[in-house]
Coordinates of C-alpha atoms in Angstrom, one line a residue:
M27 CA -3.5 13.8 4.2
E28 CA -3.7 15.1 1.1
E29 CA -4.0 12.6 -1.5
R30 CA -6.1 11.1 0.6
E31 CA -8.5 14.0 0.2
M32 CA -8.0 13.8 -3.4
R33 CA -8.9 10.3 -3.7
T34 CA -12.4 10.7 -1.1
A35 CA -13.2 13.6 -3.8
L36 CA -12.6 11.7 -6.8
I37 CA -15.2 8.7 -4.6
H38 CA -18.3 8.0 -7.4
P39 CA -21.9 8.2 -5.8
R40 CA -22.1 4.5 -5.9
D41 CA -19.5 3.6 -3.6
T42 CA -21.2 5.6 -0.8
D43 CA -24.2 3.5 -1.6
L44 CA -22.2 0.6 -0.4
E45 CA -22.5 1.5 2.9
K46 CA -25.8 1.1 2.9
L47 CA -25.6 -2.0 0.7
Y48 CA -23.8 -3.5 3.0
P49 CA -23.9 -2.6 6.8
A50 CA -21.2 -1.8 8.9
Q51 CA -21.3 -4.7 12.0
T52 CA -18.9 -5.1 15.2
I53 CA -17.0 -7.7 17.0
Q54 CA -15.9 -7.1 20.4
I55 CA -11.9 -8.0 19.6
P56 CA -9.7 -8.0 22.8
I57 CA -6.9 -4.7 22.3
D58 CA -4.1 -7.0 24.0
H59 CA -3.9 -10.9 22.7
F60 CA -0.3 -11.3 24.0
H61 CA 0.2 -10.6 27.6
N62 CA 3.8 -12.0 27.9
D63 CA 5.1 -9.7 26.0
S64 CA 6.7 -6.3 27.3
I65 CA 6.3 -4.6 24.5
Y66 CA 2.2 -4.3 25.4
E67 CA 2.9 -3.3 28.5
P68 CA 0.9 -1.7 30.9
H69 CA -1.7 -4.8 29.5
T70 CA -5.4 -4.9 29.3
N71 CA -8.1 -6.4 29.7
E72 CA -10.2 -4.4 27.4
T73 CA -11.7 -5.5 24.6
F74 CA -12.9 -3.0 21.5
P75 CA -15.1 -2.8 18.4
L76 CA -13.9 -3.4 15.2
R77 CA -15.8 -3.2 12.4
Y78 CA -16.3 -5.5 9.6
W79 CA -19.2 -6.0 6.6
F80 CA -20.5 -8.9 5.1
D81 CA -22.4 -10.5 2.1
A82 CA -24.5 -13.8 2.3
S83 CA -26.2 -13.4 -0.5
H84 CA -24.1 -16.3 -2.0
Y85 CA -23.7 -18.3 0.9
Q86 CA -24.9 -22.2 1.0
P87 CA -24.4 -25.0 3.1
G88 CA -20.7 -26.2 2.2
G89 CA -19.6 -22.5 1.0
P90 CA -16.5 -21.1 2.7
V91 CA -15.9 -17.8 4.6
I92 CA -13.8 -15.7 2.6
V93 CA -12.6 -12.4 4.6
L94 CA -10.4 -10.1 2.8
Q95 CA -8.2 -8.2 5.7
G96 CA -8.8 -4.4 4.6
G97 CA -5.5 -3.7 5.9
E98 CA -3.9 0.3 6.0
T99 CA -7.1 2.0 5.3
D100 CA -10.6 2.6 6.1
G101 CA -11.9 -0.8 5.8
A102 CA -15.5 1.2 3.8
G103 CA -13.2 2.0 1.1
R104 CA -13.2 -1.7 0.7
L105 CA -16.5 -2.4 -0.1
R106 CA -16.7 -2.0 -3.3
Y107 CA -14.7 -5.7 -3.9
L108 CA -17.6 -7.5 -2.4
Q109 CA -19.5 -6.2 -4.5
K110 CA -18.1 -7.2 -7.4
G111 CA -14.1 -7.5 -7.0
I112 CA -12.3 -10.5 -5.7
V113 CA -14.3 -11.5 -2.2
A114 CA -17.6 -11.7 -5.1
Q115 CA -15.7 -13.4 -7.6
L116 CA -14.5 -16.2 -5.2
S117 CA -18.0 -16.2 -3.3
Q118 CA -20.0 -16.9 -6.2
A119 CA -17.6 -19.7 -6.8
T120 CA -17.5 -21.4 -4.3
N121 CA -20.7 -20.4 -2.3
G122 CA -19.1 -19.1 0.0
L123 CA -19.8 -16.2 2.8
G124 CA -17.9 -12.6 1.9
V125 CA -16.5 -10.7 4.6
I126 CA -14.5 -7.2 4.3
F127 CA -12.9 -7.1 7.7
E128 CA -11.0 -3.8 9.0
H129 CA -7.6 -3.4 10.6
R130 CA -7.6 -2.3 14.2
Y131 CA -6.5 1.2 14.8
Y132 CA -7.8 2.5 10.7
G133 CA -11.3 3.4 9.9
E134 CA -13.8 3.3 13.0
S135 CA -11.7 0.7 15.0
H136 CA -10.3 2.0 17.3
P137 CA -9.0 0.3 20.3
T138 CA -7.6 3.6 22.1
D139 CA -8.8 7.5 22.3
D140 CA -6.3 8.8 20.7
F141 CA -3.7 8.0 17.8
S142 CA -0.8 9.2 21.1
T143 CA 2.5 6.8 21.0
K144 CA 1.7 5.7 24.0
N145 CA -1.6 4.3 22.8
L146 CA 0.0 2.8 19.2
R147 CA 1.8 0.4 21.4
F148 CA -0.8 -2.0 20.3
L149 CA -0.4 -1.7 16.4
T150 CA 1.3 -4.3 15.7
T151 CA 1.4 -7.0 13.2
D152 CA 0.9 -9.7 15.6
Q153 CA -2.1 -7.6 16.8
A154 CA -3.3 -8.2 14.0
L155 CA -3.1 -10.9 12.8
A156 CA -4.3 -11.8 16.3
D157 CA -7.5 -10.0 15.2
Q158 CA -8.5 -12.1 12.6
A159 CA -7.8 -15.0 14.0
Y160 CA -10.1 -14.3 16.8
F161 CA -12.8 -12.8 14.4
A162 CA -13.0 -16.7 12.5
Q163 CA -13.1 -18.2 16.1
N164 CA -15.6 -16.4 17.9
V165 CA -18.5 -13.9 14.9
V166 CA -21.5 -14.5 14.5
F167 CA -23.1 -13.0 11.8
P168 CA -26.4 -11.4 12.5
G169 CA -29.6 -12.8 10.8
L170 CA -27.2 -16.4 10.5
E171 CA -27.2 -16.5 14.0
H172 CA -28.4 -20.4 13.8
L173 CA -25.9 -20.7 11.5
N174 CA -22.4 -21.7 13.4
L175 CA -19.8 -20.0 10.9
T176 CA -16.7 -20.4 12.9
S177 CA -13.7 -21.6 11.5
H178 CA -14.6 -24.1 13.5
N179 CA -16.7 -25.6 11.6
V180 CA -16.1 -24.0 7.8
P181 CA -13.3 -23.2 5.5
Y182 CA -11.9 -20.1 6.0
I183 CA -10.2 -18.2 3.2
A184 CA -8.2 -14.8 3.6
Y185 CA -6.9 -12.5 1.0
G186 CA -5.3 -9.0 1.3
G187 CA -3.3 -7.2 -0.9
S188 CA -0.2 -4.8 -0.6
Y189 CA 0.7 -5.0 3.6
A190 CA -2.7 -6.9 4.1
G191 CA -1.1 -9.7 1.6
S192 CA 1.8 -9.8 3.6
V193 CA -0.9 -9.7 7.1
V194 CA -2.5 -12.6 5.2
A195 CA 0.2 -15.1 4.2
F196 CA 1.9 -15.0 8.0
L197 CA -2.1 -15.7 8.9
R198 CA -1.9 -18.7 7.1
K199 CA 1.1 -19.6 8.7
L200 CA 1.0 -19.3 12.3
Y201 CA -3.0 -20.0 12.6
P202 CA -3.1 -22.8 9.9
D203 CA -5.9 -24.6 11.9
V204 CA -8.1 -21.6 11.4
Y205 CA -7.4 -20.3 8.3
W206 CA -7.8 -23.3 5.8
G207 CA -6.4 -20.6 2.9
A208 CA -5.2 -17.7 1.9
I209 CA -3.9 -15.2 -1.0
A210 CA -1.4 -12.8 -0.6
S211 CA -1.7 -9.9 -3.5
S212 CA 1.4 -7.6 -4.1
G213 CA 2.5 -8.8 -0.3
V214 CA 5.5 -8.0 1.5
P215 CA 6.6 -10.1 3.2
E216 CA 10.3 -8.7 3.4
A217 CA 11.0 -5.8 5.5
I218 CA 13.2 -3.4 4.5
Y219 CA 14.4 -0.8 5.9
D220 CA 16.4 0.6 2.9
Y221 CA 13.2 -0.1 0.3
W222 CA 15.3 2.8 -2.4
E223 CA 14.3 -0.2 -4.8
Y224 CA 10.6 1.4 -4.5
Y225 CA 12.1 2.7 -7.2
E226 CA 13.1 -0.3 -9.1
A227 CA 9.9 -0.9 -11.1
A228 CA 10.3 2.3 -13.2
R229 CA 13.1 1.7 -13.5
I230 CA 13.8 -1.3 -15.6
Y231 CA 9.5 -1.2 -17.0
G232 CA 9.1 3.0 -17.4
P233 CA 8.8 4.7 -20.8
R234 CA 12.6 4.9 -21.4
A235 CA 13.0 8.2 -22.3
C236 CA 11.0 9.4 -19.5
I237 CA 13.6 7.3 -17.5
E238 CA 17.2 8.7 -19.3
A239 CA 15.2 12.1 -18.9
T240 CA 14.6 11.8 -14.9
Q241 CA 18.4 10.1 -14.2
K242 CA 19.8 12.9 -16.0
L243 CA 17.5 15.4 -14.6
T244 CA 18.3 14.6 -11.3
H245 CA 21.6 14.3 -11.6
V246 CA 21.4 17.7 -12.6
I247 CA 20.4 18.7 -9.3
D248 CA 22.2 16.5 -7.8
N249 CA 25.1 17.7 -9.0
V250 CA 24.2 20.9 -8.1
L251 CA 22.6 21.1 -4.3
I252 CA 25.6 18.6 -3.0
N253 CA 28.4 20.3 -5.0
H254 CA 27.7 23.7 -5.0
T255 CA 26.4 24.8 -1.7
D256 CA 29.0 27.6 -1.1
T257 CA 27.4 29.3 -4.5
E258 CA 24.5 31.0 -5.9
Y259 CA 23.5 28.0 -7.7
P260 CA 21.3 25.7 -5.3
Q261 CA 19.1 28.8 -4.8
R262 CA 18.3 29.3 -8.6
V263 CA 17.7 26.0 -9.0
K264 CA 14.9 26.5 -6.4
N265 CA 13.7 29.6 -8.4
I266 CA 13.6 28.5 -11.5
F267 CA 11.3 25.7 -11.0
G268 CA 9.3 28.0 -8.6
L269 CA 9.6 26.9 -5.5
G270 CA 12.7 29.8 -4.6
N271 CA 11.0 30.2 -0.7
I272 CA 11.8 26.5 0.4
T273 CA 14.2 26.9 3.1
R274 CA 16.2 22.9 3.2
N275 CA 17.6 21.6 0.2
D276 CA 16.0 18.2 0.8
D277 CA 13.1 19.1 1.0
F278 CA 13.0 20.9 -2.5
A279 CA 14.2 17.9 -4.0
N280 CA 11.3 15.9 -2.6
A281 CA 8.8 18.2 -3.3
I282 CA 9.9 18.0 -7.4
A283 CA 10.0 14.4 -6.7
Q284 CA 6.8 13.3 -6.6
G285 CA 5.9 12.3 -10.6
I286 CA 8.1 9.5 -11.0
A287 CA 6.2 7.5 -8.3
G288 CA 2.9 7.4 -9.9
L289 CA 3.8 4.1 -11.3
Q290 CA 1.7 2.0 -8.1
G291 CA -1.6 4.2 -9.0
L292 CA -2.2 2.6 -13.0
N293 CA -4.7 -0.2 -12.4
W294 CA -6.5 -1.6 -15.6
D295 CA -10.1 -0.4 -13.8
P296 CA -10.9 2.9 -15.5
A297 CA -12.6 3.4 -11.6
V298 CA -9.3 3.4 -9.8
N299 CA -6.7 3.9 -12.5
S300 CA -4.3 7.3 -12.2
T301 CA -3.5 8.8 -14.9
E302 CA 0.0 10.8 -13.1
F303 CA 1.8 8.6 -14.3
G304 CA 1.8 9.2 -18.1
H305 CA 1.2 12.5 -17.7
Y306 CA 4.9 13.2 -16.0
C307 CA 6.6 10.8 -18.5
G308 CA 4.7 12.6 -21.3
N309 CA 6.2 15.9 -20.3
I310 CA 9.3 15.6 -18.6
S311 CA 9.8 12.7 -21.8
S312 CA 8.9 15.3 -24.5
T313 CA 11.9 17.5 -26.7
E314 CA 9.8 20.0 -27.3
V315 CA 8.3 23.0 -25.1
L316 CA 5.3 22.4 -23.7
Y317 CA 5.1 24.8 -21.5
P318 CA 5.0 28.3 -23.7
G319 CA 5.6 30.6 -20.7
I320 CA 7.9 28.5 -19.2
A321 CA 10.2 29.2 -22.7
E322 CA 11.7 32.5 -21.3
R323 CA 13.9 30.5 -19.0
E324 CA 15.5 28.7 -21.7
E325 CA 19.2 30.6 -21.1
E326 CA 18.9 29.9 -17.0
A327 CA 18.3 26.2 -18.1
K328 CA 21.1 25.5 -20.3
E329 CA 23.5 27.2 -17.7
L330 CA 22.2 25.6 -14.9
L331 CA 22.7 22.2 -17.1
A332 CA 26.4 22.9 -17.5
V333 CA 27.0 23.5 -14.3
G334 CA 25.2 20.4 -13.6
G335 CA 27.3 18.6 -15.9
Y336 CA 25.1 18.0 -19.3
D337 CA 25.6 19.6 -22.5
E338 CA 23.2 17.6 -23.7
G339 CA 20.5 20.1 -26.8
K340 CA 17.2 17.5 -25.8
L341 CA 18.0 18.3 -22.0
V342 CA 16.6 21.8 -22.1
N343 CA 13.9 21.3 -23.3
Q344 CA 13.3 18.3 -21.2
L345 CA 13.8 21.0 -18.0
L346 CA 11.7 23.0 -18.8
N347 CA 8.8 20.5 -19.3
Y348 CA 9.8 19.5 -15.7
I349 CA 9.4 23.3 -14.8
G350 CA 5.9 23.7 -16.7
Y351 CA 5.0 19.9 -14.5
V352 CA 6.2 21.1 -11.3
N353 CA 4.7 24.4 -11.7
A354 CA 1.4 23.1 -12.8
T355 CA 0.8 20.4 -9.8
A356 CA 3.2 21.4 -6.7
V357 CA 3.6 24.8 -7.6
K358 CA -0.1 25.6 -7.9
G359 CA -1.3 22.8 -5.8
C360 CA 0.3 25.2 -2.5
K361 CA -0.8 28.5 -3.8
R362 CA -4.7 26.5 -3.8
R363 CA -3.8 25.4 0.1
G364 CA -3.2 29.5 0.9
K365 CA -0.2 28.3 2.5
S366 CA 3.7 29.4 2.3
Q367 CA 5.9 26.9 0.1
D368 CA 7.5 26.1 3.8
E369 CA 4.5 25.1 5.2
C370 CA 3.5 22.9 2.0
F371 CA 7.1 20.7 1.3
T372 CA 8.8 20.9 4.7
N373 CA 9.5 17.6 5.6
Y374 CA 10.3 19.1 9.1
D375 CA 7.4 20.3 11.3
S376 CA 7.6 19.3 14.3
K377 CA 4.6 21.2 15.5
F378 CA 2.4 18.9 13.5
Y379 CA 4.0 15.9 14.3
Q380 CA 3.3 16.5 18.0
Q381 CA -1.0 16.5 17.3
D382 CA -2.3 13.0 18.2
D383 CA -5.6 12.9 18.5
I384 CA -7.4 10.8 16.8
T385 CA -8.2 12.2 13.9
Q386 CA -4.4 12.2 12.9
E387 CA -4.6 8.8 10.5
W388 CA -1.5 9.5 9.6
R389 CA 0.0 8.4 11.7
L390 CA -1.1 4.9 12.1
W391 CA 1.1 3.6 9.4
A392 CA 4.0 5.9 9.6
Y393 CA 4.2 4.4 13.0
Q394 CA 4.3 1.2 11.8
Y395 CA 6.8 1.6 8.7
C396 CA 8.6 3.0 11.8
F397 CA 8.4 0.4 14.5
E398 CA 8.7 -2.6 12.8
W399 CA 8.0 -2.1 9.0
G400 CA 10.3 0.0 7.8
Y401 CA 9.7 0.7 3.4
L402 CA 12.1 3.9 3.9
Q403 CA 12.0 4.7 0.3
T404 CA 15.4 6.8 -1.0
G405 CA 17.6 7.8 -3.0
S406 CA 21.0 7.8 -1.4
G407 CA 20.6 3.5 -1.3
V408 CA 20.9 3.2 -5.3
P409 CA 24.2 1.6 -5.8
A410 CA 26.8 4.6 -6.7
D411 CA 26.7 2.9 -10.2
Q412 CA 23.1 3.8 -11.5
L413 CA 21.5 7.3 -12.1
P414 CA 19.1 7.1 -9.4
L415 CA 14.6 8.4 -10.5
I416 CA 15.8 10.1 -6.9
S417 CA 17.5 12.8 -5.4
R418 CA 20.3 11.3 -3.5
L419 CA 19.5 13.7 -0.6
I420 CA 16.7 11.8 0.1
N421 CA 18.4 9.7 2.7
L422 CA 17.1 7.8 5.2
E423 CA 17.7 10.5 7.4
F424 CA 15.1 12.5 6.0
T425 CA 12.8 9.9 5.5
S426 CA 12.6 8.7 9.5
T427 CA 12.3 12.3 10.5
V428 CA 8.2 11.6 10.7
C429 CA 9.9 8.4 13.2
R430 CA 12.2 10.4 15.3
E431 CA 9.8 13.9 15.8
A432 CA 6.5 12.0 16.1
F433 CA 7.3 8.7 17.8
N434 CA 10.5 9.0 19.2
I435 CA 11.7 5.8 17.3
T436 CA 15.6 7.0 16.7
T437 CA 16.8 3.5 15.9
P438 CA 16.5 1.7 12.5
S439 CA 13.2 -0.5 11.9
Q440 CA 12.6 -3.9 14.2
V441 CA 12.1 -5.4 10.4
E442 CA 13.1 -8.8 12.5
R443 CA 9.7 -8.6 14.0
I444 CA 8.9 -9.4 10.4
N445 CA 11.0 -11.2 8.8
K446 CA 11.2 -14.2 11.1
H447 CA 8.4 -15.0 9.1
G448 CA 10.2 -16.3 5.8
G449 CA 10.8 -13.2 4.0
V450 CA 10.4 -13.5 0.7
N451 CA 11.6 -17.7 1.1
I452 CA 8.1 -17.6 2.3
S453 CA 5.7 -21.1 1.3
Y454 CA 3.0 -22.7 3.0
P455 CA 0.4 -24.9 2.2
R456 CA -2.9 -23.7 0.7
L457 CA -0.4 -20.1 0.6
A458 CA -0.9 -18.0 -2.7
H459 CA 1.4 -15.8 -4.1
V460 CA 0.3 -13.1 -7.0
D461 CA 2.4 -10.2 -8.1
G462 CA 2.2 -7.3 -10.5
E463 CA 5.3 -7.5 -13.4
W464 CA 5.5 -4.3 -12.7
D465 CA 5.2 -3.8 -9.2
P466 CA 7.0 -1.0 -7.2
W467 CA 6.8 -3.6 -4.3
R468 CA 7.7 -7.1 -6.3
A469 CA 11.3 -6.3 -4.8
A470 CA 9.8 -7.0 -1.2
S471 CA 7.9 -9.7 -2.5
P472 CA 8.3 -13.5 -3.4
H473 CA 9.2 -12.8 -7.0
R474 CA 11.5 -10.2 -6.4
I475 CA 13.8 -10.4 -9.4
G476 CA 16.8 -12.4 -9.4
L477 CA 15.4 -15.2 -6.2
P478 CA 14.9 -18.9 -7.8
G479 CA 11.3 -19.3 -9.8
R480 CA 8.4 -21.2 -8.3
E481 CA 6.6 -24.1 -9.5
S482 CA 2.7 -23.1 -9.9
T483 CA 0.6 -25.6 -8.1
V484 CA -2.4 -26.0 -6.9
S485 CA -1.2 -26.3 -2.9
E486 CA 0.9 -23.1 -3.0
P487 CA -0.4 -21.1 -6.9
F488 CA 2.8 -18.3 -7.6
I489 CA 1.4 -16.5 -10.1
L490 CA 3.2 -12.8 -11.5
I491 CA 0.2 -10.8 -14.0
E492 CA 2.0 -9.8 -17.1
K493 CA 2.4 -6.0 -16.8
G494 CA 0.4 -5.7 -13.7
V495 CA 1.1 -3.5 -10.9
H496 CA -0.4 -3.1 -7.1
H497 CA -2.6 -6.2 -6.6
W498 CA -4.3 -6.2 -10.0
D499 CA -5.9 -9.2 -9.5
E500 CA -8.5 -7.1 -6.5
N501 CA -10.8 -4.7 -9.0
G502 CA -13.7 -6.8 -10.8
L503 CA -16.4 -5.3 -13.1
F504 CA -20.0 -6.1 -13.1
P505 CA -20.8 -8.0 -16.5
N506 CA -22.0 -5.3 -18.3
E507 CA -19.6 -3.1 -17.4
T508 CA -16.6 -5.9 -19.2
R509 CA -15.4 -5.7 -23.1
P510 CA -13.2 -6.5 -24.8
G511 CA -9.8 -6.4 -22.9
L512 CA -11.4 -4.8 -20.1
P513 CA -10.6 -6.6 -17.4
P514 CA -7.1 -7.3 -19.7
K515 CA -6.4 -11.4 -20.7
P516 CA -3.6 -11.5 -17.3
V517 CA -6.2 -10.2 -14.6
A518 CA -9.0 -12.3 -16.3
D519 CA -7.1 -15.4 -16.4
V520 CA -5.2 -15.1 -12.8
Q521 CA -9.2 -14.9 -11.5
K522 CA -10.8 -17.6 -13.0
A523 CA -7.1 -19.6 -11.5
E524 CA -8.0 -18.0 -8.0
A525 CA -11.7 -19.0 -8.6
E526 CA -10.5 -22.8 -9.8
F527 CA -7.7 -23.5 -7.0
V528 CA -9.8 -22.1 -4.4
K529 CA -12.5 -24.5 -5.4
A530 CA -10.1 -27.3 -5.1
W531 CA -8.3 -25.7 -1.2
V532 CA -12.5 -25.6 -0.3
E533 CA -12.9 -29.5 -1.7
E534 CA -9.8 -30.4 0.2
W535 CA -11.3 -29.2 3.3
H536 CA -15.0 -31.4 3.1
K537 CA -12.4 -34.1 2.3
A538 CA -10.7 -33.9 5.4
R539 CA -13.4 -33.3 7.7
G540 CA -15.6 -35.4 6.0
D541 CA -19.5 -34.7 6.0
M542 CA -19.2 -32.7 9.3
M543 CA -20.6 -29.8 7.3
Y544 CA -24.0 -31.3 7.4
G545 CA -24.1 -31.5 10.5
D546 CA -26.9 -29.5 12.4
D547 CA -25.2 -26.9 12.9
M548 CA -25.6 -25.8 9.5
G549 CA -29.1 -25.8 9.7
D550 CA -31.1 -24.6 6.4
L551 CA -29.9 -20.9 5.4

């Protein structure tokens, strides 16, 4: 919730105008598409209004409908892609109509009156897939009622990034007669319960000094917290970080581990780029003390390093800088909120987990990963012969707390519900996989390191963005915003390739359908 509030505070005024430029529309969607599946009992025949937005400014008869799946967030936050991102680019290239499609339960597309566990039973990937298929088969765009722009009459191309990338990949495979093509950008079609590999991208591609310091200092802290539990040292470690009032060791270990997770926030687009990963690495890599007020803790730092098994001179200042970083971010952030450290950092707040009214948006993606996706990011899962980047105290028991407390899910996520579609080996004609070389989610994608390479073809494009992170092809710039190196060449190249193969897919659709596109149903725009 705190992260969402921070993102909201960073929205540019221009972005808020997008909802005026592209007014929200709704379509009535069945709450329950699967009356033969017992997990949705009791079933219902009711419908709910699902939001979408569209831009027909590029549309000409014969063009496709480009549908961006909004994924696990408010769909209004995706409108920039309709204005100048991937949807705008593909629409311009193909004379298409662009759509942002909100995922059920997120934003304002609420099928139920609250987010109680009972009412979240309809929040599954299968239901979301059926929503998007139903939309394509039934939508009537306001102002374009004289045109038949359903999938019966025009080609539909789906795009999604991250979780939404997996959704559109499955959509292409399960509803091939509805969606003619799909682009899965940073898609994660392999559901993994213990996703310790999330930090592998940082370990492999992160700055060496930053990674080595993080590994060693995490090892020091683990050695103290795990091997000296009956001594004064665990409390002394918490104290030196300014977090002495956190009761549980695993909560403390988690509180100081957030900096290394910032890799995913890197983006080539200055409007959405987060500098937090570089800020963290700049702190922990430096062998010069960056926080003068922390220097007085030098002797204490040396002793704790020795107890943790290390006697390296440069680690003293790196530990002091780590402490300074945590003080400047976590400690001060908690003070600003006026809460106790346990209130700020504990993962064991039963009272919080029982909240389930319609404002408790945190429940949505948590329910999805607890129920069927997994992706619990642990330090305990890292092989024993490798130093983790986060504490081994961050284990499955710790990361699944929300599953037990909020939803009474006490067994591992049902990843087989997802992986039955093919996992990292998913392949289908006119299904593109676009991934980032440095993406923390790459290990759950078809570009996973160690898998056999695939030939990239027009039918099945397979593209890895050099030094790219998370769905870097989704963002775009107006012509007057571009400059040398912006967007970077690997991004510009992949976006150009996407426009070309989507045009080829549309041409293929017309060849398969003959001259049907010029029938009476098309009319004049």
